[in-house]
C-alpha positions as MATLAB code, in Angstrom:
seq = 'XXXXXXXXXXXXXXXXXXXXXXXXXXXXXXXXXXXXXXXXXXXXXXXXXXXXXXXXXXXXXXXXXXXXXXXXXXXXXXXXXXXXXXXXXXXXXXXXXXXXXXXXXXXXXXXXXXXXXXXXXXXXXXXXXXXXXXXXXXXXXXXXXXXXXXXXXXXXXXXXXXXXXXXXXXXXXXXXXXXXXXXXXXXXXXXXXXXXXXXXXXXXXXXXXXXXXXXXXXXXXXXXXXXXXXXXXXXXXXXXXXXXXXXXXXXXXXXXXXXXXXXXXXXXXXXXXXXXXXXXXXXXXXXXXXXXXXXXXXXXXXXXXXXXXXXXXXXXXXXXXXXXXXXXXXXX';
ca = [
      -0.013    0.363    0.133;
       1.501    3.438   -0.940;
       1.876    5.762    1.749;
       0.888    9.566    1.125;
       0.543   12.478    2.928;
      -1.669   14.881    0.796;
      -3.318   17.486    2.938;
      -1.739   16.559    6.088;
       1.279   18.961    7.425;
       4.302   18.077    8.678;
       6.746   19.575   11.574;
       9.847   18.286   11.784;
      12.194   19.823   14.336;
      15.954   20.148   13.392;
      15.312   19.338    9.720;
      18.239   20.921    7.844;
      20.336   18.119    8.436;
      20.519   14.533    8.649;
      17.654   12.451    9.847;
      15.118   15.692    9.784;
      16.439   17.233    6.428;
      15.431   12.931    4.728;
      12.097   12.709    6.542;
      11.653   16.448    4.945;
      12.089   16.009    1.742;
      10.287   12.452    1.923;
       7.331   13.732    3.186;
       7.068   16.399    0.633;
       7.877   14.295   -1.845;
       4.778   12.137   -0.659;
       2.470   15.058   -0.339;
       2.963   16.776    2.366;
       2.906   20.741    3.273;
       6.189   21.036    5.558;
       7.568   23.270    8.311;
      11.370   23.078    7.837;
      12.524   24.158   11.446;
      16.319   24.368   12.070;
      18.507   26.907   13.970;
      21.070   25.659   12.055;
      23.893   24.236   14.768;
      26.756   22.357   14.786;
      26.326   18.435   15.650;
      27.577   19.879   19.080;
      24.951   22.845   19.154;
      27.082   25.864   18.228;
      26.223   28.233   16.055;
      23.211   29.609   14.528;
      22.423   29.656   10.627;
      19.293   30.210    8.315;
      21.264   28.477    5.529;
      20.134   24.388    6.193;
      16.370   25.443    6.619;
      16.554   27.523    3.260;
      18.200   25.153    1.418;
      15.455   22.145    2.067;
      12.467   24.798    1.764;
      14.577   25.824   -1.745;
      14.262   22.282   -2.904;
      11.162   20.870   -1.771;
       9.783   24.539   -3.757;
      11.655   23.376   -6.828;
       9.849   20.034   -7.223;
       6.179   21.454   -6.720;
       6.429   21.175   -3.217;
       4.996   23.562   -0.032;
       7.370   24.328    2.492;
       7.938   27.282    4.841;
      11.229   27.759    6.659;
      11.238   28.407   10.764;
      14.368   29.549   12.622;
      13.734   29.456   16.411;
      14.980   27.322   18.794;
      13.179   24.321   20.687;
      14.565   24.723   23.713;
      12.013   27.345   25.047;
       8.459   27.425   25.401;
       7.758   30.596   23.738;
       9.470   29.292   20.312;
       8.183   26.102   20.619;
       4.631   27.816   20.698;
       6.411   29.889   17.610;
       7.056   26.594   15.922;
       3.787   25.325   15.892;
       2.405   28.848   14.924;
       3.963   29.261   12.022;
       2.221   25.858   10.595;
      -0.879   27.017   12.065;
      -0.852   30.556   10.220;
       0.773   29.346    6.845;
      -1.072   25.926    6.387;
      -3.951   25.947    9.007;
      -3.505   22.712   10.695;
      -0.706   20.316   12.026;
      -0.904   16.845   11.456;
       2.587   15.213   12.194;
       5.477   15.809   14.369;
       8.418   14.500   14.284;
      10.908   15.641   17.605;
      14.036   15.379   15.747;
      16.015   18.403   17.234;
      19.272   17.478   18.874;
      23.051   17.870   19.867;
      25.804   16.052   22.088;
      27.556   17.510   24.576;
      29.653   13.757   25.328;
      32.240   13.085   28.351;
      32.703   10.785   31.137;
      30.010   10.584   33.792;
      32.229   11.549   36.681;
      33.080   14.946   34.543;
      29.712   15.923   33.440;
      29.106   19.588   33.916;
      26.041   22.011   34.708;
      26.083   22.877   31.204;
      26.414   19.319   29.654;
      23.493   18.160   30.974;
      21.324   21.278   31.183;
      22.162   21.284   27.568;
      20.736   17.970   26.976;
      17.975   18.473   29.128;
      17.112   21.307   27.688;
      16.991   20.561   23.663;
      15.996   17.023   23.943;
      13.452   16.328   26.841;
      12.484   19.977   27.540;
      12.304   20.779   23.961;
       9.985   18.052   23.043;
       7.253   19.283   25.615;
       7.508   22.998   24.120;
       7.002   21.719   20.851;
       4.489   18.887   21.596;
       2.384   20.877   23.674;
       1.216   23.308   21.284;
       1.206   20.754   18.444;
      -0.567   18.160   20.700;
      -3.455   20.454   21.311;
      -4.290   21.776   17.630;
      -4.240   17.719   16.964;
      -7.069   17.539   19.753;
      -9.255   20.003   17.811;
      -8.628   18.293   14.548;
      -9.604   14.768   16.362;
      -6.388   13.468   14.333;
      -2.469   13.548   14.975;
       0.877   11.679   14.471;
       3.537   12.129   16.821;
       6.936   10.766   16.727;
       9.953   11.250   19.579;
      13.260   10.594   18.324;
      14.475    8.827   21.299;
      17.972    6.888   21.026;
      19.669    3.396   22.180;
      21.792    5.744   24.073;
      18.761    5.853   25.957;
      16.794    2.984   26.186;
      20.097    0.432   26.035;
      22.766    2.543   27.458;
      25.872    3.880   25.798;
      29.351    5.339   27.467;
      30.368    8.786   27.471;
      26.376    9.999   26.999;
      24.762    9.287   30.330;
      23.291   12.823   29.779;
      22.476   12.461   26.492;
      21.250    8.844   27.284;
      18.768   10.178   30.413;
      17.047   12.735   28.178;
      16.226    9.911   25.506;
      15.108    7.922   28.087;
      13.362   10.403   29.506;
      11.145   11.015   25.620;
      10.403    6.863   26.041;
       8.251    8.280   29.218;
       6.900   11.147   27.395;
       5.852    9.339   24.838;
       4.235    6.686   27.036;
       2.291    9.459   28.439;
       1.467   11.492   25.365;
       0.053    8.084   23.112;
      -2.273    7.464   26.614;
      -3.757   10.423   26.796;
      -4.215   11.240   23.015;
      -5.024    8.020   21.954;
      -9.025    8.859   22.472;
      -8.055   12.353   20.301;
      -7.042   10.319   17.714;
      -3.448   11.340   18.776;
      -1.093    8.151   18.031;
       2.720    8.908   19.613;
       5.717    6.293   19.258;
       9.430    6.217   19.285;
      12.171    5.993   17.168;
      15.450    4.636   17.734;
      17.234    5.656   14.543;
      21.127    4.893   13.720;
      23.169    6.987   11.073;
      26.281    8.763   10.034;
      25.102   12.479   10.564;
      26.502   15.500   12.354;
      25.769   13.971   15.425;
      27.796   10.768   15.114;
      30.411   12.744   14.050;
      30.274   14.220   17.499;
      30.958   10.693   19.265;
      33.843   10.745   21.539;
      37.025    8.050   21.484;
      37.397    5.922   24.990;
      34.427    3.869   24.658;
      36.914    0.996   24.765;
      37.510    1.930   28.645;
      34.300    0.258   29.137;
      34.398   -3.145   29.912;
      31.100   -4.059   28.565;
      31.926   -2.023   25.225;
      35.384   -3.381   24.482;
      33.920   -7.035   24.682;
      31.130   -7.022   22.356;
      32.950   -4.344   20.049;
      35.203   -7.081   18.128;
      32.048   -8.920   17.504;
      30.243   -6.569   15.871;
      30.790   -6.710   11.631;
      30.212   -3.484   10.580;
      31.601   -3.972    7.304;
      28.438   -5.646    6.699;
      26.071   -2.386    7.217;
      28.909   -0.303    6.777;
      27.819    1.065    3.354;
      23.974    1.099    4.516;
      24.201    3.110    7.412;
      22.956    6.929    5.485;
      19.824    8.465    7.265;
      17.484    7.369    4.606;
      17.455    3.802    6.302;
      15.727    5.302    9.173;
      13.345    7.196    6.612;
      10.642    4.142    5.859;
       9.520    3.407    9.371;
       9.560    6.847   10.096;
       7.061    7.688    7.860;
       4.710    4.911    8.331;
       4.662    5.528   11.925;
       3.362    9.351   11.292;
       1.213    8.184    8.376;
      -2.676    7.568    8.384;
      -2.344    4.103    7.674;
      -0.475    3.412   11.424;
      -2.610    1.766   14.195;
       0.382    1.407   16.064;
       0.894    3.728   19.762;
       3.062    3.958   22.551;
       5.316    1.695   21.302;
       9.525    2.050   20.473;
      11.223    1.021   17.200;
      14.621    0.749   15.953;
      15.694    1.307   12.838;
      19.441   -0.035   12.196;
      21.225   -0.574    8.622;
      17.491   -1.246    7.034;
      16.641   -3.670   10.011;
      13.319   -2.412   11.756;
      12.157   -4.083   15.083;
       9.990   -3.414   17.963;
      11.781   -2.424   21.619;
      10.234   -3.491   24.631;
      10.514   -2.901   27.920;
       8.892   -5.516   29.855;
       8.811   -6.930   33.496;
       9.234  -10.873   34.340;
       6.340  -13.259   35.864;
       9.049  -12.868   38.716;
       8.663  -14.620   41.622;
       6.492  -13.592   45.243;
       6.432  -15.696   48.742;
       2.827  -14.993   48.573;
       2.872  -12.171   50.963;
       2.807  -14.494   53.973;
       5.902  -12.873   55.574;
       7.613  -10.198   54.338;
      10.947  -11.498   52.326;
      13.780  -10.584   53.591;
      17.099  -10.185   51.265;
      18.657  -13.659   51.723;
      14.806  -14.602   50.139;
      15.387  -12.241   46.879;
      18.689  -13.592   46.661;
      17.450  -17.554   46.792;
      14.931  -16.616   43.842;
      17.326  -14.492   41.940;
      17.244  -16.671   38.803;
      13.203  -16.619   38.813;
      13.306  -12.991   39.165;
      15.281  -12.611   36.457;
      14.317  -15.552   33.811;
      13.064  -14.040   30.551;
      11.161  -17.174   29.275;
       7.909  -15.174   30.516;
       7.248  -11.488   30.690;
       4.830   -8.813   30.404;
       5.113   -5.493   28.459;
       2.394   -3.255   30.412;
       1.272   -0.748   28.800;
       0.385    1.757   31.943;
       1.738    1.381   35.643;
      -1.955   -0.575   36.456;
      -1.289   -3.267   33.897;
       1.726   -4.314   35.849;
      -0.059   -4.712   38.697;
      -2.248   -7.871   36.839;
       0.876   -9.979   36.229;
       2.132   -8.824   40.139;
      -1.143  -10.023   41.390;
      -1.078  -13.350   39.401;
       1.946  -14.237   40.335;
       1.458  -13.035   44.143;
      -1.796  -15.300   43.974;
      -0.325  -18.418   42.473;
       2.459  -18.491   45.150;
      -0.093  -18.145   48.222;
      -2.044  -21.060   46.428;
       0.877  -23.116   45.958;
       1.816  -22.699   49.961;
      -2.123  -23.625   50.929;
      -1.760  -26.761   49.032;
       1.599  -27.697   50.261;
       0.315  -27.148   53.712;
      -3.115  -28.957   52.876;
      -1.230  -31.880   51.598;
       1.507  -31.792   54.833;
      -0.876  -30.572   57.831;
       1.791  -31.777   60.398;
];
């Protein structure tokens, strides 16, 4: 089935380079009218320039598409409102939001400064609130919307030298969950993308990973030569654009894109262990049942906090029933 965006209006933050640029060009080619937001910074968040956004707008218009540039930072509430207002004033609506803007300030965890921490929270996490909130309100009025948060494997799985970046990107998963839960009844779906590509961000990754034991252990096993020619930003676009299309009915999920391999990323809880609440478990009890607690043979993927209570209570009841059965069979 061909995916089109005719009549839709898309806002992509950080759209002048890398993932955002490819998003814009492809969305416009498929019929969307787009707001090209880009501050024009480097991969480290330095400087400002209108050039990147203007070039994307020019490319889109040259092929008959409709686009307008916006140069606001995403890091303040006023600028977030201004980005969405650009879409509303120019095109009268906003149907798609891809929160993509960002940069890196890498350092060892112990050496991170307040500036390096705050910069990541401002441009990745707080900025997503600032742009998504006004976009969400517009989508709610329309009873339709698609929001895609650009998270990262660094946030979900972890990456050395990126504690600040990873914490902000993990925060986006929590934000996505809440937006998806609240927005579903209004026709607003939200998901998160964990992309992989050679971009300005990737160019900022520091040396020193080999000092981390787990990374040094696994890197020799990774055959990068098999995918080195397939790490362009375009490999992320098919998944991203399905997720923001009308065809997509999935919401509140994380998806990974690595060199043309697309997968769902899950965060779940195992069946676990319980003593049936007959008495307060001790640390020694927990240690004795550590294998059961960590056993991934059976697990659950809750959609909200309360869904985790269902398997937890089932585990408690099963343990209690098992104890009662043993007492019945061995009354003495």
